[in-house]
Amino acid sequence: MHIFRSLIFVCLFLSPAVFATAAPPDGVDAVYRYFSELKSFQAHFFQLVQDGKGETMQQSEGEVWIAKPGRFRWNYKTPFEQQIVATGTELWTFDPDLEQATVKPIDAILSITPAMILSGHKNLEDMAEVKLIGTSDQEYWFKLTPKNQSETLDTIEIAFYKQQLHAIRIFDSFNNTTTITFSEQQLNKPLPASLFSIDLPEGTDILGKGE
């Protein structure tokens, strides 16, 4: 299993609404508002996975699209091609090199992880506690602590820079840190429904369907 596959479980915190500069002193209300106003988001992403010593385990990049409720697509281009697609009811992971796809009911995954927040299944207030942990030169860092701790996820930090979501940092129970930075964001634009469906080549081995 590629390291970046852990994205399915721990790192889909993203939204297109404007982050208010005139936020309350602690900024928490602004973060709640940011996520509650999610409609659609499109961006290029760069993902870095590091171990507890700060050494790089993997770097990857690609494109992401999210549309509320319950739909998203992460297309990884490097170092390996992979597609992670939530259709609203199912979560698909497709590895072209392996000619293999995995499918699970989306509730089975998102109900136990903060990924539910991005996909619009549940409000952020119900999923995590938010705390401002640092500011510097128009950049705001917040810590999100899940109210129901998972076995793999410890905490998440998110950064806003110049009114846009800039980065997500995930700390897991294996002492690894995953940092995702976003660029070329497009906010609240209509996204075609075809983005949130999976089109598998003939002969693809499908795991999970009918099990």
Coordinates of C-alpha atoms in Angstrom, one line a residue, residues 16-86:
P16 CA -13.9 27.3 -0.5
A17 CA -15.5 29.9 1.6
V18 CA -13.6 33.1 2.4
F19 CA -11.8 33.1 5.8
A20 CA -12.8 36.4 7.4
T21 CA -9.9 38.7 8.3
A22 CA -12.2 40.4 10.9
A23 CA -12.4 37.2 12.9
P24 CA -13.1 37.0 16.6
P25 CA -9.9 37.2 18.8
D26 CA -9.5 33.4 18.9
G27 CA -10.6 32.9 15.2
V28 CA -12.6 29.8 16.1
D29 CA -15.9 31.1 14.9
A30 CA -14.4 32.0 11.6
V31 CA -13.1 28.5 11.1
Y32 CA -16.5 27.0 11.9
R33 CA -18.0 29.4 9.4
Y34 CA -15.4 28.5 6.8
F35 CA -16.3 24.9 6.8
S36 CA -20.0 25.4 7.1
E37 CA -20.0 27.4 3.9
L38 CA -18.3 24.8 1.8
K39 CA -19.7 24.5 -1.7
S40 CA -16.9 23.4 -4.0
F41 CA -13.1 23.6 -4.2
Q42 CA -10.5 22.8 -6.8
A43 CA -6.7 23.0 -6.4
H44 CA -3.3 21.6 -7.1
F45 CA -1.8 19.9 -4.0
F46 CA 1.7 18.9 -2.9
Q47 CA 1.9 16.2 -0.1
L48 CA 4.9 15.5 2.1
V49 CA 5.1 12.6 4.5
Q50 CA 7.9 12.7 7.2
D51 CA 8.8 10.3 10.0
G52 CA 9.3 11.2 13.6
K53 CA 12.9 12.4 12.9
G54 CA 11.8 14.7 10.2
E55 CA 13.1 12.6 7.4
T56 CA 11.1 12.5 4.1
M57 CA 9.3 9.2 3.5
Q58 CA 7.4 10.2 0.4
Q59 CA 6.5 13.2 -1.7
S60 CA 3.5 13.3 -4.1
E61 CA 1.4 15.8 -5.9
G62 CA -1.8 16.0 -8.0
E63 CA -5.2 17.7 -8.3
V64 CA -8.2 17.7 -5.9
W65 CA -11.9 18.5 -6.4
I66 CA -14.5 18.6 -3.6
A67 CA -18.2 19.2 -3.9
K68 CA -20.7 19.2 -1.1
P69 CA -22.3 16.9 0.0
G70 CA -20.2 13.8 0.2
R71 CA -18.2 14.0 -3.1
F72 CA -14.5 14.4 -3.7
R73 CA -11.7 13.3 -6.1
W74 CA -8.0 13.3 -5.4
N75 CA -5.9 12.5 -8.5
Y76 CA -2.3 11.6 -7.6
K77 CA 0.1 12.1 -10.5
T78 CA 3.5 11.5 -8.8
P79 CA 5.2 9.3 -7.6
F80 CA 2.5 6.9 -8.6
E81 CA -0.8 7.5 -10.3
Q82 CA -3.8 6.9 -8.1
Q83 CA -7.4 8.1 -7.9
I84 CA -9.4 8.4 -4.7
V85 CA -13.1 9.2 -5.5
A86 CA -16.1 9.6 -3.2

